Amino acid sequence: MMPFLVIGGPILLWVWLATSHTLENNKILHKYETAFQGLLHPRSTSKIDAFGEVRRPPGNGDNCFYFVGQLREYSGSPIPIQNFYSTDVMAEKFSQGGFHVEFAVNGKFSDRVPYGLNNLAQWPINQPTSHHRHVYIVYWLISDYLTPYSTYPLDLRCH
């Protein structure tokens, strides 16, 4: 019994701490997803898929980023869509982090879209997409150091 307590006790404590940090980050992500779901979109567009995750920073660091976004299809010009999601309109509601709109070109987004989501082939899309469709991504990327929430450093998704 004693070897279990000496070896197993610290392991169980670490597992409990890591799990609790993961759950806390999931709660924070859910708050952002709820706020993002209230976002209105241009009438000429339709949702293809939505996605939210806790992820590691785009560069180096040990903090968490929260990604909430939608992949959407449109017809016509991208200019009315860019105007619809203008910075002035979105600045108040999405003041924390960065609110972005990117248009796919040949099935890919610019490098500003987080790695793993910047290629349409990497999206967990429920329906097939072709290169002939007009697709854009609207997303909110929030770093935990820009939020009123504290960092939960033992969430392994953030490292």
CSV table of C-alpha atoms in Angstrom, one decimal:
chain,number,residue,atom,x,y,z
A,1,MET,CA,0.0,0.0,0.0
A,2,MET,CA,2.8,2.4,0.9
A,3,PRO,CA,4.5,2.2,-2.6
A,4,PHE,CA,1.2,3.0,-4.2
A,5,LEU,CA,0.8,6.2,-2.1
A,6,VAL,CA,4.4,7.2,-2.7
A,7,ILE,CA,4.3,6.7,-6.4
A,8,GLY,CA,0.6,6.8,-7.2
A,9,GLY,CA,-0.3,9.8,-5.0
A,10,PRO,CA,1.7,12.4,-6.9
A,11,ILE,CA,0.6,11.0,-10.2
A,12,LEU,CA,-3.0,11.1,-9.3
A,13,LEU,CA,-2.5,14.7,-8.0
A,14,TRP,CA,-0.9,15.8,-11.3
A,15,VAL,CA,-3.7,14.1,-13.3
A,16,TRP,CA,-6.4,15.8,-11.2
A,17,LEU,CA,-4.7,19.2,-11.7
A,18,ALA,CA,-4.3,18.8,-15.4
A,19,THR,CA,-7.9,17.6,-15.8
A,20,SER,CA,-9.2,20.5,-13.8
A,21,HIS,CA,-7.3,23.0,-15.9
A,22,THR,CA,-8.6,21.4,-19.1
A,23,LEU,CA,-12.1,21.6,-17.8
A,24,GLU,CA,-11.7,25.3,-16.8
A,25,ASN,CA,-10.4,26.2,-20.3
A,26,ASN,CA,-13.4,24.3,-21.8
A,27,LYS,CA,-15.7,26.5,-19.7
A,28,ILE,CA,-14.0,29.6,-20.9
A,29,LEU,CA,-14.2,28.4,-24.5
A,30,HIS,CA,-17.9,27.7,-24.1
A,31,LYS,CA,-18.4,31.4,-23.0
A,32,TYR,CA,-16.7,32.6,-26.2
A,33,GLU,CA,-18.7,30.1,-28.4
A,34,THR,CA,-22.0,31.4,-26.8
A,35,ALA,CA,-21.0,35.0,-27.6
A,36,PHE,CA,-20.0,34.1,-31.1
A,37,GLN,CA,-23.2,32.3,-31.8
A,38,GLY,CA,-25.1,35.6,-31.4
A,39,LEU,CA,-23.2,37.1,-34.3
A,40,LEU,CA,-25.3,38.0,-37.3
A,41,HIS,CA,-24.0,37.1,-40.8
A,42,PRO,CA,-24.8,38.5,-44.2
A,43,ARG,CA,-28.0,37.1,-45.7
A,44,SER,CA,-26.3,36.1,-48.9
A,45,THR,CA,-24.1,33.6,-47.0
A,46,SER,CA,-24.6,30.2,-45.4
A,47,LYS,CA,-22.8,28.3,-42.7
A,48,ILE,CA,-20.8,25.2,-43.8
A,49,ASP,CA,-19.3,24.4,-40.5
A,50,ALA,CA,-18.5,25.9,-37.0
A,51,PHE,CA,-15.6,25.1,-34.9
A,52,GLY,CA,-14.2,26.0,-31.5
A,53,GLU,CA,-11.1,24.9,-29.7
A,54,VAL,CA,-8.5,25.6,-27.1
A,55,ARG,CA,-5.2,25.7,-28.8
A,56,ARG,CA,-1.5,26.5,-28.4
A,57,PRO,CA,-0.3,30.0,-29.3
A,58,PRO,CA,0.5,30.8,-32.9
A,59,GLY,CA,4.1,31.4,-32.0
A,60,ASN,CA,6.1,30.5,-28.9
A,61,GLY,CA,4.6,30.6,-25.4
A,62,ASP,CA,2.8,28.7,-22.8
A,63,ASN,CA,-0.5,30.4,-22.8
A,64,CYS,CA,-3.8,29.3,-24.3
A,65,PHE,CA,-5.6,30.7,-27.2
A,66,TYR,CA,-9.4,30.2,-27.8
A,67,PHE,CA,-10.5,29.9,-31.4
A,68,VAL,CA,-14.2,30.2,-32.3
A,69,GLY,CA,-15.1,30.4,-36.0
A,70,GLN,CA,-17.4,29.5,-38.8
A,71,LEU,CA,-16.7,28.4,-42.3
A,72,ARG,CA,-19.2,30.1,-44.6
A,73,GLU,CA,-20.2,30.0,-48.3
A,74,TYR,CA,-21.1,33.1,-50.3
A,75,SER,CA,-21.9,34.2,-53.8
A,76,GLY,CA,-21.0,37.3,-55.5
A,77,SER,CA,-18.3,39.7,-54.4
A,78,PRO,CA,-16.4,39.5,-51.1
A,79,ILE,CA,-16.6,43.3,-50.6
A,80,PRO,CA,-20.1,43.4,-49.0
A,81,ILE,CA,-19.0,40.7,-46.7
A,82,GLN,CA,-15.9,42.6,-45.6
A,83,ASN,CA,-18.0,45.7,-45.1
A,84,PHE,CA,-20.6,43.7,-43.0
A,85,TYR,CA,-17.9,42.5,-40.6
A,86,SER,CA,-16.1,45.8,-40.5
A,87,THR,CA,-13.9,46.6,-37.5
A,88,ASP,CA,-16.1,49.4,-36.3
A,89,VAL,CA,-19.1,47.1,-36.1
A,90,MET,CA,-17.3,44.2,-34.4
A,91,ALA,CA,-15.0,46.2,-32.1
A,92,GLU,CA,-17.4,46.6,-29.2
A,93,LYS,CA,-18.7,43.0,-29.0
A,94,PHE,CA,-15.4,41.3,-29.8
A,95,SER,CA,-13.0,43.7,-28.1
A,96,GLN,CA,-10.9,41.0,-26.6
A,97,GLY,CA,-8.5,39.2,-29.0
A,98,GLY,CA,-8.8,39.6,-32.7
A,99,PHE,CA,-11.9,39.3,-34.9
A,100,HIS,CA,-11.0,38.3,-38.5
A,101,VAL,CA,-12.5,37.5,-41.9
A,102,GLU,CA,-10.5,35.6,-44.5
A,103,PHE,CA,-11.5,34.5,-48.0
A,104,ALA,CA,-10.2,31.2,-49.4
A,105,VAL,CA,-8.1,31.3,-52.5
A,106,ASN,CA,-7.6,27.9,-54.2
A,107,GLY,CA,-8.8,26.1,-51.1
A,108,LYS,CA,-6.5,27.9,-48.7
A,109,PHE,CA,-6.6,30.9,-46.4
A,110,SER,CA,-3.7,33.3,-45.6
A,111,ASP,CA,-1.2,32.4,-42.9
A,112,ARG,CA,-3.0,34.7,-40.5
A,113,VAL,CA,-5.6,31.9,-40.0
A,114,PRO,CA,-4.2,29.5,-37.3
A,115,TYR,CA,-2.2,26.5,-38.4
A,116,GLY,CA,-4.4,23.5,-39.1
A,117,LEU,CA,-7.3,25.6,-40.1
A,118,ASN,CA,-5.8,27.6,-43.0
A,119,ASN,CA,-6.3,24.8,-45.5
A,120,LEU,CA,-9.9,23.7,-46.4
A,121,ALA,CA,-8.7,20.1,-46.6
A,122,GLN,CA,-7.8,20.2,-42.9
A,123,TRP,CA,-11.3,21.4,-41.7
A,124,PRO,CA,-13.6,18.9,-40.2
A,125,ILE,CA,-16.2,19.7,-42.9
A,126,ASN,CA,-19.5,17.8,-42.9
A,127,GLN,CA,-20.0,18.2,-46.6
A,128,PRO,CA,-17.5,18.2,-49.4
A,129,THR,CA,-16.2,21.5,-50.7
A,130,SER,CA,-14.8,22.2,-54.1
A,131,HIS,CA,-12.4,24.8,-55.3
A,132,HIS,CA,-15.3,26.4,-57.3
A,133,ARG,CA,-17.2,27.4,-54.2
A,134,HIS,CA,-16.7,30.8,-52.7
A,135,VAL,CA,-15.7,30.2,-49.0
A,136,TYR,CA,-14.7,32.4,-46.2
A,137,ILE,CA,-13.9,32.0,-42.5
A,138,VAL,CA,-15.0,34.4,-39.9
A,139,TYR,CA,-13.3,33.8,-36.5
A,140,TRP,CA,-12.4,35.2,-33.2
A,141,LEU,CA,-9.0,34.3,-31.7
A,142,ILE,CA,-8.5,35.3,-28.1
A,143,SER,CA,-5.4,34.9,-26.1
A,144,ASP,CA,-6.0,34.1,-22.4
A,145,TYR,CA,-3.6,37.0,-21.4
A,146,LEU,CA,-6.1,39.4,-23.0
A,147,THR,CA,-9.0,38.2,-21.0
A,148,PRO,CA,-10.2,38.6,-17.4
A,149,TYR,CA,-9.6,34.8,-17.0
A,150,SER,CA,-6.4,33.5,-15.5
A,151,THR,CA,-4.1,31.1,-17.4
A,152,TYR,CA,-4.6,27.4,-16.7
A,153,PRO,CA,-1.0,26.3,-17.4
A,154,LEU,CA,-1.5,22.5,-17.0
A,155,ASP,CA,-3.8,22.2,-20.0
A,156,LEU,CA,-1.6,20.3,-22.4
A,157,ARG,CA,-3.4,21.7,-25.5
A,158,CYS,CA,-1.7,25.1,-24.8
A,159,HIS,CA,1.9,23.9,-25.0
